[in-house]
Short mmCIF file of C-alpha atoms and ligand atoms in Angstrom, two decimals:
data_model
loop_
_atom_site.label_atom_id
_atom_site.label_comp_id
_atom_site.label_asym_id
_atom_site.label_seq_id
_atom_site.Cartn_x
_atom_site.Cartn_y
_atom_site.Cartn_z
CA MET A 1 210.01 167.68 50.89
CA HIS A 2 209.75 169.29 48.04
CA ILE A 3 210.70 169.00 43.80
CA ARG A 4 212.60 171.08 41.99
CA PRO A 5 214.75 171.20 38.89
CA GLU A 6 217.89 170.72 39.83
CA THR A 7 220.94 173.90 39.55
CA SER A 8 224.75 173.61 38.68
CA ALA A 9 225.21 173.60 42.39
CA ASP A 10 223.47 170.03 42.88
CA ILE A 11 225.88 168.33 40.28
CA ASP A 12 227.98 166.38 42.65
CA ALA A 13 225.38 165.48 45.17
CA ILE A 14 223.21 164.03 42.07
CA HIS A 15 225.85 162.23 41.41
CA SER A 16 226.67 161.15 45.10
CA LEU A 17 223.24 159.99 45.44
CA THR A 18 222.88 158.22 42.12
CA GLU A 19 225.97 155.90 43.08
CA ALA A 20 224.25 155.19 46.61
CA ALA A 21 220.63 154.13 45.12
CA PHE A 22 222.40 152.13 42.20
CA GLY A 23 225.55 150.73 44.95
CA GLN A 24 227.64 150.84 41.30
CA PRO A 25 228.79 154.27 39.43
CA GLU A 26 227.65 153.78 36.25
CA GLU A 27 224.75 155.54 36.14
CA ALA A 28 225.66 158.63 37.80
CA ARG A 29 228.28 158.76 35.18
CA LEU A 30 225.41 158.61 32.57
CA ILE A 31 223.91 161.25 34.21
CA ASP A 32 227.20 163.60 34.10
CA MET A 33 227.25 162.65 30.09
CA LEU A 34 224.02 163.44 29.42
CA ARG A 35 224.51 166.47 31.25
CA ALA A 36 227.62 167.47 29.52
CA ASP A 37 226.18 166.92 26.08
CA GLY A 38 223.49 168.59 26.31
CA ASP A 39 220.72 166.06 27.04
CA ALA A 40 219.37 166.39 30.68
CA ALA A 41 215.73 167.72 29.00
CA ILE A 42 214.56 167.60 32.48
CA SER A 43 216.12 167.04 35.96
CA LEU A 44 214.15 166.98 39.13
CA ILE A 45 216.01 167.14 42.33
CA ALA A 46 213.73 165.94 45.55
CA GLU A 47 215.08 167.71 48.85
CA ASP A 48 214.23 167.63 52.29
CA LYS A 49 216.14 169.91 54.92
CA ASP A 50 218.53 170.80 51.99
CA GLN A 51 219.49 167.90 51.80
CA ILE A 52 219.29 165.96 48.22
CA ILE A 53 217.16 162.80 48.41
CA GLY A 54 216.05 162.07 45.02
CA HIS A 55 216.34 162.60 41.48
CA VAL A 56 215.15 161.98 38.14
CA LEU A 57 216.19 162.50 34.67
CA PHE A 58 214.28 163.07 31.03
CA SER A 59 216.55 162.93 27.98
CA PRO A 60 215.30 163.38 24.37
CA MET A 61 215.49 160.15 22.28
CA ALA A 62 215.35 160.12 18.76
CA ALA A 63 211.85 158.98 17.24
CA PRO A 64 209.49 160.72 14.64
CA VAL A 65 207.76 162.26 17.60
CA ARG A 66 208.60 164.18 20.35
CA THR A 67 209.63 161.56 22.91
CA LEU A 68 211.75 161.45 26.01
CA GLY A 69 213.26 158.74 27.91
CA LEU A 70 213.22 158.52 31.40
CA GLY A 71 216.26 157.49 33.77
CA PRO A 72 218.01 157.23 35.63
CA LEU A 73 215.28 157.20 38.33
CA SER A 74 217.16 157.33 42.26
CA VAL A 75 216.08 157.68 45.57
CA SER A 76 219.25 157.77 48.10
CA PRO A 77 218.42 154.28 50.17
CA ASP A 78 217.20 155.91 53.99
CA HIS A 79 214.46 157.68 52.39
CA GLN A 80 213.09 154.51 49.73
CA LYS A 81 209.64 153.60 49.82
CA GLN A 82 208.18 156.80 51.24
CA GLY A 83 206.64 157.88 47.37
CA ILE A 84 209.66 159.98 47.09
CA GLY A 85 210.70 158.13 43.85
CA ALA A 86 206.63 158.59 42.71
CA ALA A 87 206.63 162.26 43.11
CA LEU A 88 209.56 162.68 41.06
CA VAL A 89 208.17 160.89 38.00
CA ARG A 90 205.01 162.65 38.36
CA HIS A 91 206.51 165.79 38.68
CA GLY A 92 208.56 165.24 35.19
CA LEU A 93 205.91 163.41 33.51
CA ALA A 94 203.67 166.77 34.26
CA GLN A 95 206.56 168.85 33.02
CA ALA A 96 207.26 167.17 29.98
CA GLN A 97 203.78 167.74 28.90
CA ARG A 98 203.53 170.73 29.53
CA GLU A 99 206.38 171.79 27.38
CA GLY A 100 205.05 169.81 24.42
CA TRP A 101 206.58 166.73 24.84
CA GLN A 102 204.19 163.83 23.50
CA ALA A 103 205.31 159.99 24.18
CA SER A 104 207.93 158.92 27.17
CA PHE A 105 209.49 155.29 27.00
CA VAL A 106 211.01 153.92 29.98
CA LEU A 107 213.55 150.87 30.84
CA GLY A 108 212.40 149.22 34.33
CA ASN A 109 210.94 146.97 36.50
CA PRO A 110 207.27 147.07 35.09
CA ALA A 111 205.45 146.63 38.66
CA TYR A 112 206.69 149.97 39.67
CA TYR A 113 206.58 151.50 36.35
CA SER A 114 202.92 150.68 35.19
CA ARG A 115 201.47 152.87 38.01
CA PHE A 116 202.61 155.69 35.97
CA GLY A 117 200.65 154.29 33.04
CA TYR A 118 204.25 152.91 31.32
CA SER A 119 203.14 149.92 29.21
CA VAL A 120 205.14 146.92 28.21
CA ASP A 121 202.36 145.66 25.82
CA LEU A 122 202.44 149.54 24.49
CA ALA A 123 205.89 149.16 23.76
CA LYS A 124 206.23 146.06 22.08
CA ASP A 125 206.14 146.96 18.24
CA PHE A 126 208.61 149.75 19.18
CA THR A 127 212.70 149.17 17.93
CA ASN A 128 215.05 150.13 20.45
CA GLN A 129 218.47 148.91 21.72
CA PHE A 130 217.16 147.84 24.87
CA ALA A 131 213.87 146.62 23.58
CA GLY A 132 212.10 143.55 25.86
CA PRO A 133 210.40 142.37 28.66
CA TYR A 134 211.95 145.57 30.78
CA PHE A 135 211.28 148.69 27.88
CA MET A 136 208.10 150.43 28.54
CA ALA A 137 206.04 152.87 26.52
CA LEU A 138 203.11 155.67 27.80
CA GLU A 139 201.63 158.26 25.65
CA LEU A 140 202.09 161.56 26.95
CA ALA A 141 199.52 163.32 23.82
CA ALA A 142 196.72 161.20 22.44
CA GLY A 143 197.74 158.87 19.42
CA ALA A 144 201.46 159.56 19.87
CA LEU A 145 202.25 156.18 19.75
CA LYS A 146 199.54 154.84 16.94
CA THR A 147 202.17 153.50 14.71
CA PRO A 148 205.09 151.76 15.84
CA PHE A 149 208.67 153.52 14.68
CA ALA A 150 212.17 152.93 15.82
CA VAL A 151 213.37 155.14 18.86
CA SER A 152 216.34 155.33 20.35
CA TYR A 153 218.44 156.77 23.25
CA ALA A 154 220.44 159.78 23.95
CA PRO A 155 224.03 158.76 22.56
CA ALA A 156 225.54 158.38 26.50
CA PHE A 157 223.08 155.31 26.87
CA ALA A 158 225.59 153.76 24.26
CA LYS A 159 228.83 154.45 26.21
CA LEU A 160 227.51 152.49 29.37
C1 COA B 1 213.25 152.59 42.14
C2 COA B 1 213.41 153.59 43.23
C3 COA B 1 214.10 154.55 42.34
C4 COA B 1 212.06 153.78 43.50
O1 COA B 1 212.10 154.60 44.14
P1 COA B 1 211.25 154.98 45.98
O2 COA B 1 211.05 156.60 46.56
O3 COA B 1 211.56 154.33 46.87
O4 COA B 1 209.48 154.69 45.67
P2 COA B 1 208.00 154.92 46.23
O5 COA B 1 208.06 154.72 47.27
O6 COA B 1 207.59 155.74 44.77
O7 COA B 1 207.22 153.48 45.52
C5 COA B 1 207.59 152.52 46.18
C6 COA B 1 207.19 151.60 45.82
O8 COA B 1 207.93 151.08 44.50
C7 COA B 1 208.39 149.63 45.23
N1 COA B 1 209.66 149.19 44.46
C8 COA B 1 210.75 150.11 45.08
N2 COA B 1 211.35 149.99 43.78
C9 COA B 1 211.39 148.60 43.15
C10 COA B 1 212.16 148.27 41.84
N3 COA B 1 213.38 147.92 41.57
N4 COA B 1 211.36 147.03 41.43
C11 COA B 1 210.18 147.49 41.12
N5 COA B 1 209.28 147.97 42.57
C12 COA B 1 209.94 148.70 43.28
C13 COA B 1 208.04 148.99 46.46
O9 COA B 1 207.62 147.92 46.76
C14 COA B 1 206.73 150.32 46.54
O10 COA B 1 205.81 149.58 45.94
P3 COA B 1 204.16 149.60 46.60
O11 COA B 1 204.08 150.85 45.99
O12 COA B 1 203.85 148.88 45.85
O13 COA B 1 204.32 149.41 48.45
C15 COA B 1 214.18 153.43 44.36
O14 COA B 1 213.82 152.27 45.23
C16 COA B 1 215.57 153.66 43.88
O15 COA B 1 215.84 154.54 43.98
N6 COA B 1 216.19 152.32 43.57
C17 COA B 1 217.51 152.21 43.28
C18 COA B 1 218.08 152.59 42.23
C19 COA B 1 217.16 152.17 41.26
O16 COA B 1 217.28 150.89 40.73
N7 COA B 1 216.43 153.58 40.51
C20 COA B 1 215.56 152.85 39.24
C21 COA B 1 215.85 151.95 38.10
S1 COA B 1 214.98 152.16 36.81
#
């Protein structure tokens, strides 16, 4: 298995993989809309023997510091629980940090995303359309989330 940035040749496979992972079409459509809007800031695929088995996307969020929203994240149903999702998230976060992004938020299961350092507690004073018990925050630059602010997902999320 290796991880690399998506290319235009991967678009259909990412769509199919995401639909299969979520068991519904909404997240796959969201990825296509984000890409069309120029909001696929980091889009990585996990590939095994020329087959795409995982994908992660990070999109820019409207915020006073350079912030990325993580998601959707998908691993094909027959390759789950082998560390592929975690490898994709870690690669994406490392790239984000190299590129100077200062913070990241995710909407997801705290039992999963806390292993990467995302925290519900850290996110709780930030205003967001999806704020609640699944909204989590991570600093990529020390102190970036010291003062709470309003943060919004890319416009495509509103069309979900
Ligand atoms: C969630 C998902 C991306 C995880 O990828 P993965 O490669 O299977 O996960 P990893 O191998 O990195 O990690 C496995 C661990 O995650 C846990 N896990 C997997 N899916 C989880 C979920 N939805 N909620 C909580 N924990 C989950 C497993 O129980 C396992 O826990 P352990 O390490 O304590 O044993 C994958 O299961 C998937 O595509 N699911 C369907 C789509 C989805 O729900 N995406 C995330 C939306 S925010």
